[in-house]
Short mmCIF file of C-alpha atoms and ligand atoms in Angstrom, two decimals:
data_model
loop_
_atom_site.label_atom_id
_atom_site.label_comp_id
_atom_site.label_asym_id
_atom_site.label_seq_id
_atom_site.Cartn_x
_atom_site.Cartn_y
_atom_site.Cartn_z
CA UNK B 216 -47.73 88.80 95.06
CA UNK B 217 -49.39 90.22 92.24
CA UNK B 218 -48.01 92.84 90.67
CA UNK B 219 -49.20 94.42 87.42
CA UNK B 220 -47.82 93.38 84.42
CA UNK B 221 -47.46 96.33 81.82
CA UNK B 222 -45.48 97.95 79.62
CA UNK B 223 -43.47 99.82 81.58
CA UNK B 224 -41.77 96.54 82.43
CA UNK B 225 -40.14 96.08 79.07
CA UNK B 226 -38.59 99.86 78.98
CA UNK B 227 -37.57 99.15 82.92
CA UNK B 228 -35.67 96.10 82.48
CA UNK B 229 -33.53 97.24 79.61
CA UNK B 230 -32.86 100.67 80.99
CA UNK B 231 -31.66 98.73 84.42
CA UNK B 232 -29.83 95.55 82.68
CA UNK B 233 -28.99 97.29 79.42
CA UNK B 234 -28.26 100.98 79.94
CA UNK B 235 -25.24 101.61 78.20
CA UNK B 236 -26.01 99.23 75.18
CA UNK B 237 -26.77 100.39 71.91
CA UNK B 238 -31.02 99.94 71.45
CA UNK B 239 -32.01 101.70 68.89
CA UNK B 240 -30.13 101.99 65.28
CA UNK B 241 -32.23 104.83 62.90
CA UNK B 242 -33.41 104.45 59.32
CA UNK B 243 -30.53 106.84 57.67
CA UNK B 244 -32.89 107.35 55.82
CA UNK B 245 -35.90 109.11 57.59
CA UNK B 246 -37.28 112.56 55.96
CA UNK B 247 -36.84 114.12 59.35
CA UNK B 248 -33.21 113.80 60.59
CA UNK B 249 -32.96 110.40 61.95
CA UNK B 250 -32.37 110.17 65.70
CA UNK B 251 -28.57 109.58 66.49
CA UNK B 252 -27.86 105.75 67.89
CA UNK B 253 -30.03 105.67 71.47
CA UNK B 254 -28.59 103.27 73.90
CA UNK B 255 -31.45 101.57 76.62
CA UNK B 256 -30.44 104.30 78.72
CA UNK B 257 -31.38 106.92 76.28
CA UNK B 258 -34.13 105.41 75.00
CA UNK B 259 -35.89 105.68 78.11
CA UNK B 260 -34.80 108.89 78.99
CA UNK B 261 -36.60 110.02 76.08
CA UNK B 262 -39.46 108.06 76.86
CA UNK B 263 -39.74 109.67 79.88
CA UNK B 264 -38.88 113.28 78.22
CA UNK B 265 -41.99 112.17 76.40
CA UNK B 266 -44.59 111.75 79.22
CA UNK B 267 -43.31 115.03 80.51
CA UNK B 268 -43.89 116.56 77.58
CA UNK B 269 -47.67 115.35 77.28
CA UNK B 270 -47.93 116.48 81.17
CA UNK B 271 -46.49 119.55 80.11
CA UNK B 272 -49.33 120.07 77.51
CA UNK B 273 -52.18 119.25 79.93
CA UNK B 274 -52.83 115.90 78.77
CA UNK B 275 -54.52 113.20 81.54
CA UNK B 276 -53.34 110.17 82.11
CA UNK B 277 -55.44 107.68 79.75
CA UNK B 278 -55.72 110.55 77.35
CA UNK B 279 -55.49 108.80 73.49
CA UNK B 280 -52.00 110.13 71.61
CA UNK B 281 -51.98 109.06 67.96
CA UNK B 282 -49.13 108.63 65.37
CA UNK B 283 -49.01 108.51 62.04
CA UNK B 284 -45.73 107.28 60.89
CA UNK B 285 -43.52 105.15 58.91
CA UNK B 286 -40.82 103.15 60.58
CA UNK B 287 -38.79 105.44 62.99
CA UNK B 288 -37.06 105.21 65.94
CA UNK B 289 -39.19 108.13 67.26
CA UNK B 290 -42.02 105.83 67.00
CA UNK B 291 -40.61 103.64 69.42
CA UNK B 292 -40.06 105.74 71.81
CA UNK B 293 -43.57 106.81 71.44
CA UNK B 294 -44.81 103.24 72.30
CA UNK B 295 -43.15 103.66 75.45
CA UNK B 296 -43.64 107.27 76.25
CA UNK B 297 -47.37 107.08 75.69
CA UNK B 298 -48.16 103.30 77.45
CA UNK B 299 -45.60 103.33 80.22
CA UNK B 300 -46.58 106.08 81.40
CA UNK B 301 -50.29 105.77 81.93
CA UNK B 302 -51.62 107.18 78.41
CA UNK B 303 -53.13 105.33 75.68
CA UNK B 304 -50.97 105.24 71.94
CA UNK B 305 -52.75 105.21 69.17
CA UNK B 306 -50.17 103.93 66.14
CA UNK B 307 -52.05 104.54 62.93
CA UNK B 308 -51.44 102.88 59.27
CA UNK B 309 -49.44 105.26 57.36
CA UNK B 310 -51.06 104.08 54.11
CA UNK B 311 -54.88 105.34 54.74
CA UNK B 312 -55.95 108.72 53.18
CA UNK B 313 -56.66 112.08 55.49
CA UNK B 314 -60.26 110.99 55.65
CA UNK B 315 -60.01 107.59 57.07
CA UNK B 316 -57.39 109.29 59.45
CA UNK B 317 -59.37 111.99 60.60
CA UNK B 318 -61.85 108.82 61.47
CA UNK B 319 -59.37 107.37 63.53
CA UNK B 320 -58.55 110.29 65.51
CA UNK B 321 -61.70 111.58 66.18
CA UNK B 322 -63.26 108.40 66.86
CA UNK B 323 -60.20 107.67 69.19
CA UNK B 324 -60.42 111.10 70.81
CA UNK B 325 -56.68 111.60 70.40
CA UNK B 326 -55.51 115.02 71.38
CA UNK B 327 -52.21 114.87 69.95
CA UNK B 328 -51.39 113.38 66.55
CA UNK B 329 -47.40 112.97 65.60
CA UNK B 330 -46.91 112.98 61.71
CA UNK B 331 -44.47 111.74 59.38
CA UNK B 332 -43.49 115.13 57.52
CA UNK B 333 -43.63 112.77 54.13
CA UNK B 334 -47.25 112.37 54.71
CA UNK B 335 -48.05 116.22 55.03
CA UNK B 336 -49.29 116.25 51.53
CA UNK B 337 -51.90 113.68 51.52
CA UNK B 338 -52.51 114.02 55.49
CA UNK B 339 -52.42 117.53 55.98
CA UNK B 340 -55.76 118.61 56.59
CA UNK B 341 -56.34 116.21 59.35
CA UNK B 342 -57.52 118.06 62.22
CA UNK B 343 -56.44 117.32 65.62
CA UNK B 344 -56.06 119.30 68.80
CA UNK B 345 -52.55 119.43 68.39
CA UNK B 346 -50.28 118.27 65.70
CA UNK B 347 -46.49 117.63 65.77
CA UNK B 348 -44.38 116.99 62.71
CA UNK B 349 -41.91 113.95 63.59
CA UNK B 350 -38.73 115.50 64.02
CA UNK B 351 -37.79 119.05 65.38
CA UNK B 352 -41.16 119.44 66.38
CA UNK B 353 -42.18 116.38 68.31
CA UNK B 354 -39.03 116.39 69.70
CA UNK B 355 -40.06 119.55 70.81
CA UNK B 356 -41.98 117.72 73.12
CA UNK B 357 -39.12 116.12 74.99
CA UNK B 358 -38.94 117.57 78.48
CA UNK B 359 -36.20 116.36 80.26
CA UNK B 360 -34.90 116.45 83.80
CA UNK B 361 -38.77 116.58 84.84
CA UNK B 362 -40.26 113.44 86.78
CA UNK B 363 -43.69 112.31 84.57
CA UNK B 364 -46.53 112.44 86.50
CA UNK B 365 -46.94 109.34 88.37
CA UNK B 366 -49.08 106.73 87.00
CA UNK B 367 -50.14 103.47 89.80
CA UNK B 368 -49.69 100.65 87.33
CA UNK B 369 -52.44 99.00 85.82
CA UNK B 370 -52.72 96.09 83.95
CA UNK B 371 -56.26 96.15 83.03
CA UNK B 372 -55.72 99.83 81.66
CA UNK B 373 -55.74 100.21 77.91
CA UNK B 374 -52.44 100.55 76.74
CA UNK B 375 -53.27 101.16 72.76
CA UNK B 376 -55.90 101.57 70.58
CA UNK B 377 -55.37 99.81 67.22
CA UNK B 378 -57.13 100.19 64.31
CA UNK B 379 -57.87 97.44 62.13
CA UNK B 380 -60.78 96.98 58.63
CA UNK B 381 -63.29 94.33 59.49
CA UNK B 382 -66.18 93.41 58.67
CA UNK B 383 -67.64 96.91 59.09
CA UNK B 384 -67.33 99.80 56.37
CA UNK B 385 -65.24 101.38 59.37
CA UNK B 386 -62.32 100.23 60.69
CA UNK B 387 -62.34 99.16 64.56
CA UNK B 388 -60.42 100.49 67.26
CA UNK B 389 -59.06 97.19 69.02
CA UNK B 390 -58.53 98.09 72.72
CA UNK B 391 -55.16 96.00 74.06
CA UNK B 392 -54.35 95.86 77.73
CA UNK B 393 -51.45 96.09 79.41
CA UNK B 394 -51.58 92.36 80.35
CA UNK B 395 -52.66 91.55 77.01
CA UNK B 396 -49.32 93.15 75.19
CA UNK B 397 -47.41 91.65 78.14
CA UNK B 398 -48.60 88.16 78.00
CA UNK B 399 -48.54 88.49 74.18
CA UNK B 400 -44.65 89.81 74.47
CA UNK B 401 -43.89 87.33 76.66
CA UNK B 402 -45.18 84.35 75.04
CA UNK B 403 -43.88 85.37 71.19
CA UNK B 404 -40.37 85.98 72.44
CA UNK B 405 -40.16 82.73 74.80
CA UNK B 406 -41.28 80.65 71.56
CA UNK B 407 -39.06 82.45 69.19
CA UNK B 408 -36.36 82.51 72.02
CA UNK B 409 -35.44 85.99 71.63
CA UNK B 410 -32.18 86.78 73.57
CA UNK B 411 -30.27 89.36 74.66
CA UNK B 412 -27.94 88.89 71.15
CA UNK B 413 -30.81 89.18 68.74
CA UNK B 414 -30.74 92.09 66.56
CA UNK B 415 -34.33 93.04 64.95
CA UNK B 416 -34.69 94.34 61.71
CA UNK B 417 -38.56 96.07 61.82
CA UNK B 418 -39.45 94.62 58.63
CA UNK B 419 -43.16 94.63 59.79
CA UNK B 420 -44.54 98.30 60.28
CA UNK B 421 -44.76 99.23 63.70
CA UNK B 422 -48.72 100.44 63.86
CA UNK B 423 -49.46 97.21 62.76
CA UNK B 424 -50.25 95.56 65.60
CA UNK B 425 -47.81 97.42 67.65
CA UNK B 426 -45.16 95.51 65.13
CA UNK B 427 -47.00 92.56 66.71
CA UNK B 428 -45.41 93.05 70.01
CA UNK B 429 -41.81 92.39 68.78
CA UNK B 430 -40.74 96.32 70.18
CA UNK B 431 -41.72 95.15 73.49
CA UNK B 432 -40.24 91.67 73.01
CA UNK B 433 -36.91 92.66 72.17
CA UNK B 434 -36.28 95.84 74.10
CA UNK B 435 -37.62 93.54 77.39
CA UNK B 436 -34.49 91.34 75.84
CA UNK B 437 -31.64 94.41 75.54
CA UNK B 438 -31.48 93.42 71.75
CA UNK B 439 -30.98 95.49 69.40
CA UNK B 440 -33.61 97.30 67.19
CA UNK B 441 -32.79 97.98 63.51
CA UNK B 442 -35.09 100.36 61.93
CA UNK B 443 -36.30 99.79 57.90
CA UNK B 444 -38.77 102.44 56.82
CA UNK B 445 -39.33 100.85 53.63
CA UNK B 446 -39.33 97.00 52.65
CA UNK B 447 -37.31 96.67 49.42
CA UNK B 448 -35.98 93.05 49.47
CA UNK B 449 -31.68 94.11 48.45
CA UNK B 450 -32.01 96.57 50.91
CA UNK B 451 -33.19 94.16 53.56
CA UNK B 452 -30.32 91.52 52.60
CA UNK B 453 -27.90 94.84 53.07
CA UNK B 454 -28.98 95.46 56.35
CA UNK B 455 -28.96 91.81 57.54
CA UNK B 456 -25.21 91.65 56.33
CA UNK B 457 -24.23 95.14 57.74
CA UNK B 458 -25.94 94.86 61.46
CA UNK B 459 -25.83 90.89 62.32
CA UNK B 460 -29.30 90.49 62.08
CA UNK B 461 -31.21 87.72 63.35
CA UNK B 462 -34.88 88.30 63.73
CA UNK B 463 -37.33 89.48 61.73
CA UNK B 464 -41.20 89.52 60.94
CA UNK B 465 -43.23 89.99 57.73
CA UNK B 466 -46.44 89.13 55.64
CA UNK B 467 -45.62 86.88 52.96
CA UNK B 468 -44.88 89.58 50.48
CA UNK B 469 -41.81 90.26 52.73
CA UNK B 470 -40.30 86.59 52.07
CA UNK B 471 -41.02 87.28 47.92
CA UNK B 472 -39.00 90.58 47.90
CA UNK B 473 -36.59 88.76 49.95
CA UNK B 474 -35.97 85.68 47.51
CA UNK B 475 -36.30 88.08 44.67
CA UNK B 476 -33.44 90.24 46.09
CA UNK B 477 -31.09 86.84 46.88
CA UNK B 478 -31.50 85.20 43.08
CA UNK B 479 -29.68 88.32 42.03
CA UNK B 480 -27.32 88.84 45.20
CA UNK B 481 -23.46 88.51 44.19
CA UNK B 482 -22.04 86.26 47.36
CA UNK B 483 -23.25 83.98 49.90
CA UNK B 484 -26.41 85.16 51.23
CA UNK B 485 -26.18 87.53 54.06
CA UNK B 486 -27.56 85.78 57.37
CA UNK B 487 -27.71 82.13 56.47
CA UNK B 488 -27.62 79.73 59.36
CA UNK B 489 -28.62 82.42 61.80
CA UNK B 490 -31.58 84.52 60.63
CA UNK B 491 -35.02 83.16 61.96
CA UNK B 492 -38.44 85.21 59.92
CA UNK B 493 -41.51 84.73 61.33
CA UNK B 494 -44.65 85.28 59.17
CA UNK B 495 -47.89 85.90 59.68
CA UNK B 496 -50.73 87.58 57.69
CA UNK B 497 -51.58 85.20 54.74
CA UNK B 498 -50.84 81.35 54.30
CA UNK B 499 -47.70 81.56 52.64
CA UNK B 500 -47.29 78.89 49.74
CA UNK B 501 -45.30 75.52 50.87
CA UNK B 502 -42.82 76.48 47.74
CA UNK B 503 -42.24 79.77 49.17
CA UNK B 504 -41.45 78.08 52.75
CA UNK B 505 -38.82 75.43 51.22
CA UNK B 506 -36.83 78.08 49.62
CA UNK B 507 -36.55 80.01 52.73
CA UNK B 508 -34.60 77.32 53.78
CA UNK B 509 -32.87 75.93 50.45
CA UNK B 510 -32.32 79.66 48.73
CA UNK B 511 -31.43 82.07 51.99
CA UNK B 512 -30.61 79.28 54.75
CA UNK B 513 -32.93 81.05 57.12
CA UNK B 514 -35.25 79.15 59.37
CA UNK B 515 -38.76 79.99 58.79
CA UNK B 516 -41.63 80.30 61.67
CA UNK B 517 -45.23 80.99 61.25
CA UNK B 518 -47.47 82.42 63.51
CA UNK B 519 -51.26 83.30 63.48
CA UNK B 520 -53.42 85.85 64.98
CA UNK B 521 -55.45 88.75 64.27
CA UNK B 522 -54.68 92.26 65.67
CA UNK B 523 -57.37 91.49 68.11
CA UNK B 524 -55.37 88.53 69.57
CA UNK B 525 -51.93 90.92 70.20
CA UNK B 526 -51.75 88.46 67.76
CA UNK B 527 -50.35 85.51 68.92
CA UNK B 528 -52.54 82.38 68.66
CA UNK B 529 -50.59 79.56 66.80
CA UNK B 530 -47.09 78.92 66.32
CA UNK B 531 -45.43 76.38 63.62
CA UNK B 532 -41.94 76.66 64.15
CA UNK B 533 -39.75 73.55 63.11
CA UNK B 534 -39.78 70.49 65.71
CA UNK B 535 -37.50 67.94 66.73
CA UNK B 536 -39.15 65.61 65.24
CA UNK B 537 -38.57 67.21 61.58
CA UNK B 538 -35.10 67.51 61.89
CA UNK B 539 -34.65 64.97 59.52
CA UNK B 540 -36.66 65.35 56.73
CA UNK B 541 -36.18 66.94 53.39
CA UNK B 542 -36.85 70.76 53.21
CA UNK B 543 -39.80 70.23 50.80
CA UNK B 544 -41.35 68.11 53.73
CA UNK B 545 -40.45 70.29 56.22
CA UNK B 546 -41.98 73.22 54.07
CA UNK B 547 -45.56 70.97 54.26
CA UNK B 548 -45.34 70.55 58.14
CA UNK B 549 -44.47 74.44 58.33
CA UNK B 550 -47.26 75.74 55.75
CA UNK B 551 -49.99 75.32 58.84
CA UNK B 552 -50.96 78.17 61.26
CA UNK B 553 -49.65 76.07 63.82
CA UNK B 554 -50.34 74.79 66.70
CA UNK B 555 -52.05 76.80 69.99
CA UNK B 556 -49.09 78.87 71.73
CA UNK B 557 -48.68 78.55 75.53
CA UNK B 558 -52.12 79.69 77.52
CA UNK B 559 -54.36 79.29 73.91
CA UNK B 560 -57.16 76.93 73.38
CA UNK B 561 -58.32 76.67 70.27
CA UNK B 562 -61.45 75.08 68.97
CA UNK B 563 -63.96 75.72 66.02
CA UNK B 564 -67.63 76.02 65.43
CA UNK B 565 -69.99 73.62 63.52
CA UNK B 566 -69.69 76.05 60.73
CA UNK B 567 -65.39 75.59 60.68
CA UNK B 568 -64.92 78.98 62.32
CA UNK B 569 -61.99 79.14 64.04
CA UNK B 570 -62.48 80.27 67.94
CA UNK B 571 -59.77 81.26 70.32
CA UNK B 572 -59.33 81.84 73.77
CA UNK B 573 -56.33 83.27 75.54
CA UNK B 574 -55.02 86.13 77.93
CA UNK B 575 -53.96 87.83 74.44
CA UNK B 576 -57.48 88.75 73.70
CA UNK B 577 -59.15 92.30 73.65
CA UNK B 578 -60.45 93.95 76.03
CA UNK B 579 -63.18 95.27 73.51
CA UNK B 580 -63.42 97.81 70.16
CA UNK B 581 -62.91 101.17 71.48
CA UNK B 582 -67.01 102.69 71.87
CA UNK B 583 -68.32 99.49 70.03
CA UNK B 584 -70.14 97.48 73.03
CA UNK B 585 -71.98 95.30 70.04
CA UNK B 586 -69.33 95.01 68.14
CA UNK B 587 -67.07 93.47 71.11
CA UNK B 588 -70.31 91.03 72.52
CA UNK B 589 -70.58 89.65 68.83
CA UNK B 590 -66.70 89.04 68.89
CA UNK B 591 -66.87 87.52 72.30
CA UNK B 592 -70.21 85.59 71.90
CA UNK B 593 -70.22 82.46 74.47
CA UNK B 594 -67.07 83.22 75.78
CA UNK B 595 -64.73 82.59 72.54
CA UNK B 596 -63.14 85.05 70.74
CA UNK B 597 -64.71 84.60 67.09
CA UNK B 598 -61.94 84.89 64.66
CA UNK B 599 -64.06 84.97 61.68
CA UNK B 600 -61.66 82.72 59.89
CA UNK B 601 -62.47 79.18 58.48
CA UNK B 602 -60.09 76.51 59.63
CA UNK B 603 -59.47 72.67 60.36
CA UNK B 604 -57.43 71.48 63.42
CA UNK B 605 -56.15 68.09 62.46
CA UNK B 606 -55.22 65.19 64.70
CA UNK B 607 -51.72 67.21 66.19
CA UNK B 608 -53.64 70.13 67.11
CA UNK B 609 -52.09 72.00 64.15
CA UNK B 610 -54.54 74.64 62.89
CA UNK B 611 -54.37 75.51 58.72
CA UNK B 612 -56.50 78.67 57.92
CA UNK B 613 -58.54 77.34 54.75
CA UNK B 614 -61.08 80.27 54.47
CA UNK B 615 -62.50 83.53 55.39
CA UNK B 616 -65.95 83.79 57.27
CA UNK B 617 -65.44 87.53 57.42
CA UNK B 618 -66.00 89.91 54.45
CA UNK B 619 -62.34 90.65 54.38
CA UNK B 620 -59.65 90.89 52.05
CA UNK B 621 -56.06 90.50 53.05
CA UNK B 622 -53.35 92.39 50.45
CA UNK B 623 -49.73 92.69 51.21
CA UNK B 624 -50.50 91.44 55.41
CA UNK B 625 -53.30 94.47 55.32
CA UNK B 626 -56.89 94.32 55.42
CA UNK B 627 -59.24 95.45 53.31
CA UNK B 628 -62.76 95.59 54.03
CA UNK B 629 -64.67 94.81 50.99
CA UNK B 630 -67.89 96.98 52.23
CA UNK B 631 -66.06 100.07 53.02
CA UNK B 632 -64.68 99.45 49.45
CA UNK B 633 -68.52 98.20 48.08
CA UNK B 634 -69.69 101.71 49.59
CA UNK B 635 -67.25 103.60 47.87
CA UNK B 636 -68.44 102.27 44.73
CA UNK B 637 -71.62 102.53 45.21
CA UNK B 638 -70.83 106.33 45.70
CA UNK B 639 -70.72 106.63 41.94
CA UNK B 640 -73.86 107.60 40.17
CA UNK B 641 -73.15 104.66 37.19
CA UNK B 642 -73.14 101.69 39.90
CA UNK B 643 -76.20 99.80 40.48
CA UNK B 644 -74.79 96.61 42.07
CA UNK B 645 -71.34 95.98 43.61
CA UNK B 646 -69.65 92.91 44.97
CA UNK B 647 -65.64 93.29 46.06
CA UNK B 648 -64.16 90.14 46.30
CA UNK B 649 -60.70 88.73 47.10
CA UNK B 650 -58.99 86.72 44.01
CA UNK B 651 -55.25 85.41 44.33
CA UNK B 652 -52.36 87.36 43.18
CA UNK B 653 -48.69 86.68 42.64
CA UNK B 654 -46.98 89.43 44.67
CA UNK B 655 -49.88 90.59 47.06
CA UNK B 656 -51.25 87.15 47.78
CA UNK B 657 -54.74 88.45 47.25
CA UNK B 658 -55.85 91.64 45.11
CA UNK B 659 -59.05 93.50 45.11
CA UNK B 660 -61.73 92.90 42.49
CA UNK B 661 -64.89 94.13 41.71
CA UNK B 662 -67.71 93.27 39.95
CA UNK B 663 -70.13 95.88 39.13
CA UNK B 664 -73.88 96.07 37.50
CA UNK B 665 -73.74 99.41 35.86
CA UNK B 666 -77.32 101.93 36.08
CA UNK B 667 -79.41 101.75 32.87
CA UNK B 668 -78.26 105.33 32.24
CA UNK B 669 -74.75 104.89 33.13
CA UNK B 670 -72.69 106.17 30.21
CA UNK B 671 -68.73 106.01 29.53
CA UNK B 672 -67.72 104.67 32.47
CA UNK B 673 -64.89 102.07 32.32
CA UNK B 674 -62.82 99.98 34.47
CA UNK B 675 -60.31 102.85 34.75
CA UNK B 676 -62.71 105.70 36.02
CA UNK B 677 -64.14 103.54 38.68
CA UNK B 678 -60.44 102.20 39.86
CA UNK B 679 -59.87 106.17 40.31
CA UNK B 680 -63.08 106.98 41.62
CA UNK B 681 -62.12 104.60 44.72
CA UNK B 682 -58.16 105.80 44.49
CA UNK B 683 -59.82 109.55 44.98
CA UNK B 684 -61.24 108.19 48.14
CA UNK B 685 -59.37 105.44 49.69
CA UNK B 686 -56.23 104.27 50.90
CA UNK B 687 -54.86 102.97 47.38
CA UNK B 688 -53.99 99.52 48.73
CA UNK B 689 -57.80 99.01 49.14
CA UNK B 690 -58.53 100.11 45.61
CA UNK B 691 -59.58 97.68 42.93
CA UNK B 692 -56.72 96.64 40.50
CA UNK B 693 -59.59 95.29 38.64
CA UNK B 694 -62.96 95.94 37.40
CA UNK B 695 -65.57 93.42 35.81
CA UNK B 696 -69.13 94.33 34.48
CA UNK B 697 -71.73 91.89 34.84
CA UNK B 698 -75.12 91.75 33.84
CA UNK B 699 -76.33 90.61 37.16
CA UNK B 700 -74.82 89.52 40.64
CA UNK B 701 -75.68 85.91 42.22
CA UNK B 702 -77.88 86.66 44.90
CA UNK B 703 -79.77 84.75 48.10
CA UNK B 704 -83.72 84.52 48.09
CA UNK B 705 -83.48 86.74 50.52
CA UNK B 706 -81.50 89.34 48.10
CA UNK B 707 -78.05 88.65 50.13
CA UNK B 708 -74.76 88.22 47.64
CA UNK B 709 -73.31 85.05 47.37
CA UNK B 710 -69.69 86.20 47.63
CA UNK B 711 -68.53 82.93 47.78
CA UNK B 712 -70.09 81.57 44.51
CA UNK B 713 -69.01 85.07 43.06
CA UNK B 714 -65.44 84.35 44.29
CA UNK B 715 -65.21 80.22 43.29
CA UNK B 716 -63.87 80.62 39.50
CA UNK B 717 -61.22 82.84 40.64
CA UNK B 718 -59.95 80.43 43.33
CA UNK B 719 -60.61 77.19 41.46
CA UNK B 720 -58.27 74.17 41.59
CA UNK B 721 -57.00 75.84 44.74
CA UNK B 722 -56.49 73.88 47.54
CA UNK B 723 -57.38 77.03 49.99
CA UNK B 724 -59.66 79.76 49.80
CA UNK B 725 -57.11 82.51 51.31
CA UNK B 726 -53.96 83.14 49.94
P1 AMP A 1087 -54.87 91.85 61.47
O1 AMP A 1087 -55.95 91.83 62.26
O2 AMP A 1087 -54.66 92.88 60.56
O3 AMP A 1087 -54.03 91.26 61.21
O4 AMP A 1087 -55.45 90.36 60.52
C1 AMP A 1087 -55.45 88.82 60.94
C2 AMP A 1087 -56.11 88.19 59.64
O5 AMP A 1087 -54.79 87.78 58.61
C3 AMP A 1087 -56.56 86.97 60.37
O6 AMP A 1087 -57.95 87.07 60.51
C4 AMP A 1087 -56.29 85.84 59.02
O7 AMP A 1087 -57.53 85.56 58.22
C5 AMP A 1087 -55.10 86.79 58.17
N1 AMP A 1087 -53.71 85.83 59.02
C6 AMP A 1087 -53.06 86.11 59.69
N2 AMP A 1087 -52.04 84.45 59.94
C7 AMP A 1087 -52.27 83.91 59.29
C8 AMP A 1087 -51.65 82.84 58.47
N3 AMP A 1087 -50.78 82.52 59.28
N4 AMP A 1087 -52.31 81.76 57.77
C9 AMP A 1087 -53.71 82.71 57.03
N5 AMP A 1087 -54.27 83.64 57.53
C10 AMP A 1087 -53.17 84.36 58.08
#
């Protein structure tokens, strides 16, 4: 027998087996009124009601439906209300500006856009066939008691398109099939041992790689979702205490926020001996990993991957052999990205680029056949990350072959920022690089050669120029003026040379 693996399976199982259990506790502080606690039965009803509502709007199966929102219970319902019924969900980064969101809406061909009311000030001008603010307006989409249009499950169909900033000025739409999402969820859930006893705190934005797939994992197993709208260290600790949280995911910046909060916390740290925190997005400092164990008493797990790989490629979780090591030595071992997850094959190219093969690798970039062919050349997925694989077969990410800066866990395309700076008349040449930053891992720095007739242009005016045009997390936090920039004989910027002084003495060229 071969039964298609689809996102509907996760929802159906939890409805069948855990129908009466609380599935989702919404963020109490939503701008729109939060949804009341939802059981798995109710969550499935709402997902069906959403699909029926989209039928009512005349949307075909395969149509794209986008959402731009901070974490919310409605966003979890959206992930199932679209994909589990044959439509394609397009979750968009809520930190993007109107022009960037407009591009994604148009490029994906989304016919409907759900928008968090808090974003209306910045995104109010985005044009789309139908816009619904999340809350009363989007709830009017729920058509209850009507069976949605039947969809013949197809595991090769695209379930979501996740836009990610990469090596081009414009983000690319990563097409994730149901099969991609299903297998990522199964392997991720298994290797982190997610069970029906888990209480999952959404410290990770749900738009990012579909919350890395945890929404599917936790739903399938009947665990409890605790929605968190905004990362805030003390609030994370409070929620862990209040809801008995056992599991969360995040970039190293989330871990840093929790450690800061713990230093000020009165009394025993919530979740000690119980919480496991899965970290990815950047290589966390070894000392941070050690502190998770010694100061929080939480288990630290590292994974590595990309939006294009759903994302699970590697996993690093304490193995039996390391149990008797002291925390510092254990942290050294956990500081690597990890060993291949089940079903993943890794190798490095002669240039040191990490290449991967697995069932979680994207089907294609939406409407970008050339970019797809490049990423999948020679039947390997090209990660764009420089890595070393040691004799235990653990990979460590050492540098980046691609022109991407990762700040606070979100990708920034240097090319996009360079384009924006070039649009300023005073800029003759520019190179945008990532430099180490205590809080964000990396931060964006611009090196600028001014045009001869540039007058009265200073660091702040160039930063402001970017802030008016780009999402703020992409903007330079510093600008340095130079007489010239290092280039190759063919005129190509030598970014590694430009970066070198800022990374001196560091073991890795990523942070
Ligand atoms: P994204 O597609 O936005 O999830 O970003 C993926 C990129 O994040 C990868 O290509 C890496 O450069 C980086 N990344 C993810 N996880 C890790 C990790 N554990 N260590 C180092 N870099 C990471």
